[in-house]
Amino acid sequence: MARSLAPRPAMAALALALALVLTAVVPAGRSAAAESLSGQLLVAMPGMADPRFVESVVFMVEHDAGGAMGLIVNRPVVDIALTDLLDELEQDDDGVVGTIRMHYGGPVEPDQGFVLHSSDVLAEGSVVVDDAYALTVRPDMLRRMASGDGPRHSRFMMGYAGWGPGQLEAELSHLVWFTIPAELSLVFADDPAGVWERAMARRGIDL
């Protein structure tokens, strides 16, 4: 079991985050950037100096003139009993068994929770990033996942990666990152430890 990178959030903080965070970090009505990276993967170059992002692969949820927001997809943290998580979120845990893996989504607001998932199942408030991916913050999505009625692919994450206006563009110009098209096999890989190497191998393909 991986060691936790942050204290386990209290029930009130986690529930509030899951219910409200999306409107704070992915506001509606923002104009799209000329070359938006939304729906793509941002891959850290081997020389990445920021230890928070070394060998990280980030799914870009939002990118426009106002900034950018993404979720690291290859940092599993700890397995949590589904009954414990649903109890904290005041969701029905009747008949639920097993665990869910919590992932480190990024260094910004680590007590805020997200479910990044395939778009085959949506819930109220789900934001569709493109045809294949969606983001949901409402706790009932976790209940659906626990009951086997959730999306085919999913990641439960705490925290996110964020950039202010022009910040990500500057990092890209300094060759801190490169981008590749998102693939389900990378975003929801069963072996997150190998995702960065596989993403590196795709450099130069479809760029």
mmCIF file with all atom_site columns, C-alpha atoms in Angstrom:
data_model
loop_
_atom_site.group_PDB
_atom_site.id
_atom_site.type_symbol
_atom_site.label_atom_id
_atom_site.label_alt_id
_atom_site.label_comp_id
_atom_site.label_asym_id
_atom_site.label_entity_id
_atom_site.label_seq_id
_atom_site.pdbx_PDB_ins_code
_atom_site.Cartn_x
_atom_site.Cartn_y
_atom_site.Cartn_z
_atom_site.occupancy
_atom_site.B_iso_or_equiv
_atom_site.pdbx_formal_charge
_atom_site.auth_seq_id
_atom_site.auth_comp_id
_atom_site.auth_asym_id
_atom_site.auth_atom_id
_atom_site.pdbx_PDB_model_num
ATOM 1   C CA . MET A 1 1   ? 0.000   0.000  0.000   1.00 0.00 ? 1   MET A CA 1
ATOM 2   C CA . ALA A 1 2   ? 1.357   3.397  -0.939  1.00 0.00 ? 2   ALA A CA 1
ATOM 3   C CA . ARG A 1 3   ? 2.006   5.912  1.799   1.00 0.00 ? 3   ARG A CA 1
ATOM 4   C CA . SER A 1 4   ? -0.347  8.885  2.043   1.00 0.00 ? 4   SER A CA 1
ATOM 5   C CA . LEU A 1 5   ? 1.014   12.237 0.873   1.00 0.00 ? 5   LEU A CA 1
ATOM 6   C CA . ALA A 1 6   ? -1.490  14.255 2.884   1.00 0.00 ? 6   ALA A CA 1
ATOM 7   C CA . PRO A 1 7   ? -3.620  13.810 6.032   1.00 0.00 ? 7   PRO A CA 1
ATOM 8   C CA . ARG A 1 8   ? -6.926  12.085 5.468   1.00 0.00 ? 8   ARG A CA 1
ATOM 9   C CA . PRO A 1 9   ? -9.526  14.872 5.081   1.00 0.00 ? 9   PRO A CA 1
ATOM 10  C CA . ALA A 1 10  ? -12.285 15.304 7.637   1.00 0.00 ? 10  ALA A CA 1
ATOM 11  C CA . MET A 1 11  ? -15.812 14.414 6.628   1.00 0.00 ? 11  MET A CA 1
ATOM 12  C CA . ALA A 1 12  ? -17.064 17.988 6.381   1.00 0.00 ? 12  ALA A CA 1
ATOM 13  C CA . ALA A 1 13  ? -14.099 19.229 4.384   1.00 0.00 ? 13  ALA A CA 1
ATOM 14  C CA . LEU A 1 14  ? -14.184 16.352 1.922   1.00 0.00 ? 14  LEU A CA 1
ATOM 15  C CA . ALA A 1 15  ? -17.934 16.463 1.427   1.00 0.00 ? 15  ALA A CA 1
ATOM 16  C CA . LEU A 1 16  ? -17.892 20.210 0.887   1.00 0.00 ? 16  LEU A CA 1
ATOM 17  C CA . ALA A 1 17  ? -14.985 19.918 -1.530  1.00 0.00 ? 17  ALA A CA 1
ATOM 18  C CA . LEU A 1 18  ? -16.627 17.186 -3.578  1.00 0.00 ? 18  LEU A CA 1
ATOM 19  C CA . ALA A 1 19  ? -19.851 19.177 -3.760  1.00 0.00 ? 19  ALA A CA 1
ATOM 20  C CA . LEU A 1 20  ? -18.457 22.624 -4.554  1.00 0.00 ? 20  LEU A CA 1
ATOM 21  C CA . VAL A 1 21  ? -14.918 22.580 -5.906  1.00 0.00 ? 21  VAL A CA 1
ATOM 22  C CA . LEU A 1 22  ? -15.659 22.294 -9.612  1.00 0.00 ? 22  LEU A CA 1
ATOM 23  C CA . THR A 1 23  ? -17.258 25.715 -9.836  1.00 0.00 ? 23  THR A CA 1
ATOM 24  C CA . ALA A 1 24  ? -14.160 27.186 -8.218  1.00 0.00 ? 24  ALA A CA 1
ATOM 25  C CA . VAL A 1 25  ? -11.504 25.589 -10.413 1.00 0.00 ? 25  VAL A CA 1
ATOM 26  C CA . VAL A 1 26  ? -13.389 24.985 -13.684 1.00 0.00 ? 26  VAL A CA 1
ATOM 27  C CA . PRO A 1 27  ? -15.722 27.993 -13.933 1.00 0.00 ? 27  PRO A CA 1
ATOM 28  C CA . ALA A 1 28  ? -18.424 27.907 -16.580 1.00 0.00 ? 28  ALA A CA 1
ATOM 29  C CA . GLY A 1 29  ? -18.479 30.310 -19.451 1.00 0.00 ? 29  GLY A CA 1
ATOM 30  C CA . ARG A 1 30  ? -14.755 30.888 -19.858 1.00 0.00 ? 30  ARG A CA 1
ATOM 31  C CA . SER A 1 31  ? -13.614 31.488 -23.413 1.00 0.00 ? 31  SER A CA 1
ATOM 32  C CA . ALA A 1 32  ? -11.458 28.796 -24.998 1.00 0.00 ? 32  ALA A CA 1
ATOM 33  C CA . ALA A 1 33  ? -7.789  29.387 -25.692 1.00 0.00 ? 33  ALA A CA 1
ATOM 34  C CA . ALA A 1 34  ? -6.652  29.470 -29.321 1.00 0.00 ? 34  ALA A CA 1
ATOM 35  C CA . GLU A 1 35  ? -4.801  26.184 -28.805 1.00 0.00 ? 35  GLU A CA 1
ATOM 36  C CA . SER A 1 36  ? -6.435  24.684 -25.764 1.00 0.00 ? 36  SER A CA 1
ATOM 37  C CA . LEU A 1 37  ? -4.774  21.636 -24.236 1.00 0.00 ? 37  LEU A CA 1
ATOM 38  C CA . SER A 1 38  ? -7.999  20.473 -22.597 1.00 0.00 ? 38  SER A CA 1
ATOM 39  C CA . GLY A 1 39  ? -8.339  16.723 -22.997 1.00 0.00 ? 39  GLY A CA 1
ATOM 40  C CA . GLN A 1 40  ? -4.635  16.193 -23.672 1.00 0.00 ? 40  GLN A CA 1
ATOM 41  C CA . LEU A 1 41  ? -1.837  14.808 -21.522 1.00 0.00 ? 41  LEU A CA 1
ATOM 42  C CA . LEU A 1 42  ? 0.908   17.042 -20.196 1.00 0.00 ? 42  LEU A CA 1
ATOM 43  C CA . VAL A 1 43  ? 4.078   14.995 -19.670 1.00 0.00 ? 43  VAL A CA 1
ATOM 44  C CA . ALA A 1 44  ? 6.996   16.134 -17.506 1.00 0.00 ? 44  ALA A CA 1
ATOM 45  C CA . MET A 1 45  ? 10.345  16.251 -19.286 1.00 0.00 ? 45  MET A CA 1
ATOM 46  C CA . PRO A 1 46  ? 13.239  14.282 -17.726 1.00 0.00 ? 46  PRO A CA 1
ATOM 47  C CA . GLY A 1 47  ? 14.816  17.532 -16.501 1.00 0.00 ? 47  GLY A CA 1
ATOM 48  C CA . MET A 1 48  ? 11.750  18.616 -14.488 1.00 0.00 ? 48  MET A CA 1
ATOM 49  C CA . ALA A 1 49  ? 13.132  20.565 -11.521 1.00 0.00 ? 49  ALA A CA 1
ATOM 50  C CA . ASP A 1 50  ? 9.937   20.810 -9.456  1.00 0.00 ? 50  ASP A CA 1
ATOM 51  C CA . PRO A 1 51  ? 9.876   17.699 -7.225  1.00 0.00 ? 51  PRO A CA 1
ATOM 52  C CA . ARG A 1 52  ? 6.067   17.815 -7.114  1.00 0.00 ? 52  ARG A CA 1
ATOM 53  C CA . PHE A 1 53  ? 5.931   17.022 -10.833 1.00 0.00 ? 53  PHE A CA 1
ATOM 54  C CA . VAL A 1 54  ? 8.924   14.783 -11.487 1.00 0.00 ? 54  VAL A CA 1
ATOM 55  C CA . GLU A 1 55  ? 7.871   12.002 -13.904 1.00 0.00 ? 55  GLU A CA 1
ATOM 56  C CA . SER A 1 56  ? 4.275   13.155 -13.740 1.00 0.00 ? 56  SER A CA 1
ATOM 57  C CA . VAL A 1 57  ? 1.595   12.801 -16.400 1.00 0.00 ? 57  VAL A CA 1
ATOM 58  C CA . VAL A 1 58  ? -1.242  15.329 -16.121 1.00 0.00 ? 58  VAL A CA 1
ATOM 59  C CA . PHE A 1 59  ? -4.670  15.067 -17.717 1.00 0.00 ? 59  PHE A CA 1
ATOM 60  C CA . MET A 1 60  ? -5.662  18.589 -18.736 1.00 0.00 ? 60  MET A CA 1
ATOM 61  C CA . VAL A 1 61  ? -9.211  19.400 -17.689 1.00 0.00 ? 61  VAL A CA 1
ATOM 62  C CA . GLU A 1 62  ? -9.225  23.116 -18.531 1.00 0.00 ? 62  GLU A CA 1
ATOM 63  C CA . HIS A 1 63  ? -6.896  25.400 -20.458 1.00 0.00 ? 63  HIS A CA 1
ATOM 64  C CA . ASP A 1 64  ? -7.682  28.855 -21.779 1.00 0.00 ? 64  ASP A CA 1
ATOM 65  C CA . ALA A 1 65  ? -6.538  32.460 -21.503 1.00 0.00 ? 65  ALA A CA 1
ATOM 66  C CA . GLY A 1 66  ? -7.520  32.498 -17.827 1.00 0.00 ? 66  GLY A CA 1
ATOM 67  C CA . GLY A 1 67  ? -5.183  29.661 -16.834 1.00 0.00 ? 67  GLY A CA 1
ATOM 68  C CA . ALA A 1 68  ? -5.166  25.888 -16.688 1.00 0.00 ? 68  ALA A CA 1
ATOM 69  C CA . MET A 1 69  ? -6.221  23.036 -14.442 1.00 0.00 ? 69  MET A CA 1
ATOM 70  C CA . GLY A 1 70  ? -5.225  19.370 -14.614 1.00 0.00 ? 70  GLY A CA 1
ATOM 71  C CA . LEU A 1 71  ? -5.016  16.145 -12.624 1.00 0.00 ? 71  LEU A CA 1
ATOM 72  C CA . ILE A 1 72  ? -1.929  13.973 -12.218 1.00 0.00 ? 72  ILE A CA 1
ATOM 73  C CA . VAL A 1 73  ? -2.919  10.450 -13.299 1.00 0.00 ? 73  VAL A CA 1
ATOM 74  C CA . ASN A 1 74  ? 0.117   8.410  -12.221 1.00 0.00 ? 74  ASN A CA 1
ATOM 75  C CA . ARG A 1 75  ? 0.432   9.023  -8.459  1.00 0.00 ? 75  ARG A CA 1
ATOM 76  C CA . PRO A 1 76  ? -1.510  6.445  -6.430  1.00 0.00 ? 76  PRO A CA 1
ATOM 77  C CA . VAL A 1 77  ? -1.444  7.237  -2.723  1.00 0.00 ? 77  VAL A CA 1
ATOM 78  C CA . VAL A 1 78  ? -3.442  4.873  -0.537  1.00 0.00 ? 78  VAL A CA 1
ATOM 79  C CA . ASP A 1 79  ? -6.275  2.329  -0.683  1.00 0.00 ? 79  ASP A CA 1
ATOM 80  C CA . ILE A 1 80  ? -9.346  3.298  1.373   1.00 0.00 ? 80  ILE A CA 1
ATOM 81  C CA . ALA A 1 81  ? -12.188 1.031  2.455   1.00 0.00 ? 81  ALA A CA 1
ATOM 82  C CA . LEU A 1 82  ? -15.249 2.033  0.449   1.00 0.00 ? 82  LEU A CA 1
ATOM 83  C CA . THR A 1 83  ? -17.453 1.805  3.520   1.00 0.00 ? 83  THR A CA 1
ATOM 84  C CA . ASP A 1 84  ? -15.226 4.293  5.363   1.00 0.00 ? 84  ASP A CA 1
ATOM 85  C CA . LEU A 1 85  ? -15.212 6.739  2.471   1.00 0.00 ? 85  LEU A CA 1
ATOM 86  C CA . LEU A 1 86  ? -18.971 6.572  1.938   1.00 0.00 ? 86  LEU A CA 1
ATOM 87  C CA . ASP A 1 87  ? -19.589 6.959  5.683   1.00 0.00 ? 87  ASP A CA 1
ATOM 88  C CA . GLU A 1 88  ? -17.503 10.136 5.670   1.00 0.00 ? 88  GLU A CA 1
ATOM 89  C CA . LEU A 1 89  ? -19.528 11.473 2.745   1.00 0.00 ? 89  LEU A CA 1
ATOM 90  C CA . GLU A 1 90  ? -22.820 10.487 4.406   1.00 0.00 ? 90  GLU A CA 1
ATOM 91  C CA . GLN A 1 91  ? -23.625 8.137  1.533   1.00 0.00 ? 91  GLN A CA 1
ATOM 92  C CA . ASP A 1 92  ? -25.395 4.796  1.894   1.00 0.00 ? 92  ASP A CA 1
ATOM 93  C CA . ASP A 1 93  ? -22.806 2.020  2.257   1.00 0.00 ? 93  ASP A CA 1
ATOM 94  C CA . ASP A 1 94  ? -25.255 -0.861 2.506   1.00 0.00 ? 94  ASP A CA 1
ATOM 95  C CA . GLY A 1 95  ? -23.865 -3.921 0.735   1.00 0.00 ? 95  GLY A CA 1
ATOM 96  C CA . VAL A 1 96  ? -20.641 -2.160 -0.238  1.00 0.00 ? 96  VAL A CA 1
ATOM 97  C CA . VAL A 1 97  ? -17.370 -4.079 0.040   1.00 0.00 ? 97  VAL A CA 1
ATOM 98  C CA . GLY A 1 98  ? -13.814 -3.564 -1.114  1.00 0.00 ? 98  GLY A CA 1
ATOM 99  C CA . THR A 1 99  ? -11.535 -0.572 -1.409  1.00 0.00 ? 99  THR A CA 1
ATOM 100 C CA . ILE A 1 100 ? -10.952 2.401  -3.661  1.00 0.00 ? 100 ILE A CA 1
ATOM 101 C CA . ARG A 1 101 ? -7.537  3.809  -4.470  1.00 0.00 ? 101 ARG A CA 1
ATOM 102 C CA . MET A 1 102 ? -6.998  7.476  -3.773  1.00 0.00 ? 102 MET A CA 1
ATOM 103 C CA . HIS A 1 103 ? -4.650  9.268  -6.173  1.00 0.00 ? 103 HIS A CA 1
ATOM 104 C CA . TYR A 1 104 ? -2.657  12.463 -5.725  1.00 0.00 ? 104 TYR A CA 1
ATOM 105 C CA . GLY A 1 105 ? -4.119  14.830 -8.280  1.00 0.00 ? 105 GLY A CA 1
ATOM 106 C CA . GLY A 1 106 ? -1.744  17.707 -7.635  1.00 0.00 ? 106 GLY A CA 1
ATOM 107 C CA . PRO A 1 107 ? -0.372  20.093 -5.020  1.00 0.00 ? 107 PRO A CA 1
ATOM 108 C CA . VAL A 1 108 ? -3.187  22.655 -5.095  1.00 0.00 ? 108 VAL A CA 1
ATOM 109 C CA . GLU A 1 109 ? -5.857  22.307 -2.380  1.00 0.00 ? 109 GLU A CA 1
ATOM 110 C CA . PRO A 1 110 ? -5.088  18.672 -1.504  1.00 0.00 ? 110 PRO A CA 1
ATOM 111 C CA . ASP A 1 111 ? -8.269  18.317 0.591   1.00 0.00 ? 111 ASP A CA 1
ATOM 112 C CA . GLN A 1 112 ? -10.460 18.699 -2.492  1.00 0.00 ? 112 GLN A CA 1
ATOM 113 C CA . GLY A 1 113 ? -11.721 15.563 -4.190  1.00 0.00 ? 113 GLY A CA 1
ATOM 114 C CA . PHE A 1 114 ? -12.451 14.672 -7.814  1.00 0.00 ? 114 PHE A CA 1
ATOM 115 C CA . VAL A 1 115 ? -13.553 11.681 -9.841  1.00 0.00 ? 115 VAL A CA 1
ATOM 116 C CA . LEU A 1 116 ? -11.995 11.682 -13.298 1.00 0.00 ? 116 LEU A CA 1
ATOM 117 C CA . HIS A 1 117 ? -13.813 9.077  -15.363 1.00 0.00 ? 117 HIS A CA 1
ATOM 118 C CA . SER A 1 118 ? -14.840 7.862  -18.773 1.00 0.00 ? 118 SER A CA 1
ATOM 119 C CA . SER A 1 119 ? -17.897 9.593  -20.191 1.00 0.00 ? 119 SER A CA 1
ATOM 120 C CA . ASP A 1 120 ? -20.045 6.459  -20.511 1.00 0.00 ? 120 ASP A CA 1
ATOM 121 C CA . VAL A 1 121 ? -21.716 7.280  -17.166 1.00 0.00 ? 121 VAL A CA 1
ATOM 122 C CA . LEU A 1 122 ? -22.498 10.843 -16.106 1.00 0.00 ? 122 LEU A CA 1
ATOM 123 C CA . ALA A 1 123 ? -24.071 12.334 -12.994 1.00 0.00 ? 123 ALA A CA 1
ATOM 124 C CA . GLU A 1 124 ? -25.667 15.659 -12.190 1.00 0.00 ? 124 GLU A CA 1
ATOM 125 C CA . GLY A 1 125 ? -22.940 18.272 -12.421 1.00 0.00 ? 125 GLY A CA 1
ATOM 126 C CA . SER A 1 126 ? -20.534 16.124 -14.442 1.00 0.00 ? 126 SER A CA 1
ATOM 127 C CA . VAL A 1 127 ? -18.337 18.167 -16.767 1.00 0.00 ? 127 VAL A CA 1
ATOM 128 C CA . VAL A 1 128 ? -17.550 16.443 -20.060 1.00 0.00 ? 128 VAL A CA 1
ATOM 129 C CA . VAL A 1 129 ? -14.003 17.334 -21.107 1.00 0.00 ? 129 VAL A CA 1
ATOM 130 C CA . ASP A 1 130 ? -14.283 15.683 -24.513 1.00 0.00 ? 130 ASP A CA 1
ATOM 131 C CA . ASP A 1 131 ? -16.046 12.682 -25.980 1.00 0.00 ? 131 ASP A CA 1
ATOM 132 C CA . ALA A 1 132 ? -14.149 10.187 -23.820 1.00 0.00 ? 132 ALA A CA 1
ATOM 133 C CA . TYR A 1 133 ? -13.562 11.890 -20.444 1.00 0.00 ? 133 TYR A CA 1
ATOM 134 C CA . ALA A 1 134 ? -15.578 13.619 -17.744 1.00 0.00 ? 134 ALA A CA 1
ATOM 135 C CA . LEU A 1 135 ? -15.043 15.068 -14.273 1.00 0.00 ? 135 LEU A CA 1
ATOM 136 C CA . THR A 1 136 ? -17.496 14.728 -11.383 1.00 0.00 ? 136 THR A CA 1
ATOM 137 C CA . VAL A 1 137 ? -17.287 16.065 -7.846  1.00 0.00 ? 137 VAL A CA 1
ATOM 138 C CA . ARG A 1 138 ? -20.629 14.998 -6.377  1.00 0.00 ? 138 ARG A CA 1
ATOM 139 C CA . PRO A 1 139 ? -20.368 12.200 -3.764  1.00 0.00 ? 139 PRO A CA 1
ATOM 140 C CA . ASP A 1 140 ? -23.136 10.134 -5.359  1.00 0.00 ? 140 ASP A CA 1
ATOM 141 C CA . MET A 1 141 ? -20.750 9.231  -8.183  1.00 0.00 ? 141 MET A CA 1
ATOM 142 C CA . LEU A 1 142 ? -18.587 7.401  -5.637  1.00 0.00 ? 142 LEU A CA 1
ATOM 143 C CA . ARG A 1 143 ? -21.677 5.558  -4.387  1.00 0.00 ? 143 ARG A CA 1
ATOM 144 C CA . ARG A 1 144 ? -22.473 4.483  -7.939  1.00 0.00 ? 144 ARG A CA 1
ATOM 145 C CA . MET A 1 145 ? -18.896 3.314  -8.420  1.00 0.00 ? 145 MET A CA 1
ATOM 146 C CA . ALA A 1 146 ? -19.035 1.351  -5.161  1.00 0.00 ? 146 ALA A CA 1
ATOM 147 C CA . SER A 1 147 ? -22.254 -0.392 -6.228  1.00 0.00 ? 147 SER A CA 1
ATOM 148 C CA . GLY A 1 148 ? -20.849 -1.372 -9.618  1.00 0.00 ? 148 GLY A CA 1
ATOM 149 C CA . ASP A 1 149 ? -23.059 1.122  -11.456 1.00 0.00 ? 149 ASP A CA 1
ATOM 150 C CA . GLY A 1 150 ? -20.316 3.635  -12.209 1.00 0.00 ? 150 GLY A CA 1
ATOM 151 C CA . PRO A 1 151 ? -18.281 4.433  -15.307 1.00 0.00 ? 151 PRO A CA 1
ATOM 152 C CA . ARG A 1 152 ? -16.099 1.797  -16.908 1.00 0.00 ? 152 ARG A CA 1
ATOM 153 C CA . HIS A 1 153 ? -12.926 3.748  -16.078 1.00 0.00 ? 153 HIS A CA 1
ATOM 154 C CA . SER A 1 154 ? -12.361 6.071  -13.128 1.00 0.00 ? 154 SER A CA 1
ATOM 155 C CA . ARG A 1 155 ? -9.817  7.696  -10.823 1.00 0.00 ? 155 ARG A CA 1
ATOM 156 C CA . PHE A 1 156 ? -10.586 9.132  -7.375  1.00 0.00 ? 156 PHE A CA 1
ATOM 157 C CA . MET A 1 157 ? -8.171  12.004 -6.741  1.00 0.00 ? 157 MET A CA 1
ATOM 158 C CA . MET A 1 158 ? -7.374  14.568 -4.089  1.00 0.00 ? 158 MET A CA 1
ATOM 159 C CA . GLY A 1 159 ? -5.888  17.914 -5.122  1.00 0.00 ? 159 GLY A CA 1
ATOM 160 C CA . TYR A 1 160 ? -5.162  19.282 -8.563  1.00 0.00 ? 160 TYR A CA 1
ATOM 161 C CA . ALA A 1 161 ? -2.493  21.059 -10.576 1.00 0.00 ? 161 ALA A CA 1
ATOM 162 C CA . GLY A 1 162 ? -3.193  24.674 -11.495 1.00 0.00 ? 162 GLY A CA 1
ATOM 163 C CA . TRP A 1 163 ? -1.531  27.393 -13.553 1.00 0.00 ? 163 TRP A CA 1
ATOM 164 C CA . GLY A 1 164 ? -2.274  31.110 -13.767 1.00 0.00 ? 164 GLY A CA 1
ATOM 165 C CA . PRO A 1 165 ? -2.673  33.059 -17.015 1.00 0.00 ? 165 PRO A CA 1
ATOM 166 C CA . GLY A 1 166 ? 0.333   32.451 -19.263 1.00 0.00 ? 166 GLY A CA 1
ATOM 167 C CA . GLN A 1 167 ? 2.156   30.292 -16.697 1.00 0.00 ? 167 GLN A CA 1
ATOM 168 C CA . LEU A 1 168 ? 1.754   26.963 -18.467 1.00 0.00 ? 168 LEU A CA 1
ATOM 169 C CA . GLU A 1 169 ? 2.617   28.515 -21.824 1.00 0.00 ? 169 GLU A CA 1
ATOM 170 C CA . ALA A 1 170 ? 5.865   29.823 -20.322 1.00 0.00 ? 170 ALA A CA 1
ATOM 171 C CA . GLU A 1 171 ? 6.737   26.392 -18.927 1.00 0.00 ? 171 GLU A CA 1
ATOM 172 C CA . LEU A 1 172 ? 6.062   24.781 -22.288 1.00 0.00 ? 172 LEU A CA 1
ATOM 173 C CA . SER A 1 173 ? 8.319   27.318 -24.013 1.00 0.00 ? 173 SER A CA 1
ATOM 174 C CA . HIS A 1 174 ? 11.097  26.365 -21.583 1.00 0.00 ? 174 HIS A CA 1
ATOM 175 C CA . LEU A 1 175 ? 10.639  22.681 -22.484 1.00 0.00 ? 175 LEU A CA 1
ATOM 176 C CA . VAL A 1 176 ? 9.501   21.702 -18.996 1.00 0.00 ? 176 VAL A CA 1
ATOM 177 C CA . TRP A 1 177 ? 6.626   19.697 -20.486 1.00 0.00 ? 177 TRP A CA 1
ATOM 178 C CA . PHE A 1 178 ? 5.488   18.200 -23.751 1.00 0.00 ? 178 PHE A CA 1
ATOM 179 C CA . THR A 1 179 ? 1.984   17.153 -24.750 1.00 0.00 ? 179 THR A CA 1
ATOM 180 C CA . ILE A 1 180 ? 0.464   14.047 -26.309 1.00 0.00 ? 180 ILE A CA 1
ATOM 181 C CA . PRO A 1 181 ? -3.130  13.041 -27.057 1.00 0.00 ? 181 PRO A CA 1
ATOM 182 C CA . ALA A 1 182 ? -4.873  11.464 -24.089 1.00 0.00 ? 182 ALA A CA 1
ATOM 183 C CA . GLU A 1 183 ? -5.408  7.709  -24.210 1.00 0.00 ? 183 GLU A CA 1
ATOM 184 C CA . LEU A 1 184 ? -7.667  5.711  -21.912 1.00 0.00 ? 184 LEU A CA 1
ATOM 185 C CA . SER A 1 185 ? -4.853  3.169  -21.483 1.00 0.00 ? 185 SER A CA 1
ATOM 186 C CA . LEU A 1 186 ? -2.634  5.894  -19.996 1.00 0.00 ? 186 LEU A CA 1
ATOM 187 C CA . VAL A 1 187 ? -5.169  7.950  -18.048 1.00 0.00 ? 187 VAL A CA 1
ATOM 188 C CA . PHE A 1 188 ? -6.694  4.892  -16.340 1.00 0.00 ? 188 PHE A CA 1
ATOM 189 C CA . ALA A 1 189 ? -3.739  2.509  -16.462 1.00 0.00 ? 189 ALA A CA 1
ATOM 190 C CA . ASP A 1 190 ? -3.718  -0.454 -14.103 1.00 0.00 ? 190 ASP A CA 1
ATOM 191 C CA . ASP A 1 191 ? 0.022   0.114  -13.624 1.00 0.00 ? 191 ASP A CA 1
ATOM 192 C CA . PRO A 1 192 ? 0.386   3.862  -12.855 1.00 0.00 ? 192 PRO A CA 1
ATOM 193 C CA . ALA A 1 193 ? 4.094   3.427  -12.115 1.00 0.00 ? 193 ALA A CA 1
ATOM 194 C CA . GLY A 1 194 ? 4.755   2.719  -15.787 1.00 0.00 ? 194 GLY A CA 1
ATOM 195 C CA . VAL A 1 195 ? 2.641   5.530  -17.253 1.00 0.00 ? 195 VAL A CA 1
ATOM 196 C CA . TRP A 1 196 ? 5.394   8.139  -17.467 1.00 0.00 ? 196 TRP A CA 1
ATOM 197 C CA . GLU A 1 197 ? 7.741   5.808  -19.368 1.00 0.00 ? 197 GLU A CA 1
ATOM 198 C CA . ARG A 1 198 ? 4.936   4.847  -21.755 1.00 0.00 ? 198 ARG A CA 1
ATOM 199 C CA . ALA A 1 199 ? 4.024   8.509  -22.278 1.00 0.00 ? 199 ALA A CA 1
ATOM 200 C CA . MET A 1 200 ? 7.686   9.320  -22.972 1.00 0.00 ? 200 MET A CA 1
ATOM 201 C CA . ALA A 1 201 ? 7.729   6.606  -25.623 1.00 0.00 ? 201 ALA A CA 1
ATOM 202 C CA . ARG A 1 202 ? 4.857   8.364  -27.400 1.00 0.00 ? 202 ARG A CA 1
ATOM 203 C CA . ARG A 1 203 ? 6.793   11.604 -27.720 1.00 0.00 ? 203 ARG A CA 1
ATOM 204 C CA . GLY A 1 204 ? 6.949   12.602 -31.339 1.00 0.00 ? 204 GLY A CA 1
ATOM 205 C CA . ILE A 1 205 ? 3.818   10.607 -32.253 1.00 0.00 ? 205 ILE A CA 1
ATOM 206 C CA . ASP A 1 206 ? 0.809   12.709 -33.254 1.00 0.00 ? 206 ASP A CA 1
ATOM 207 C CA . LEU A 1 207 ? 2.329   15.875 -31.779 1.00 0.00 ? 207 LEU A CA 1
#
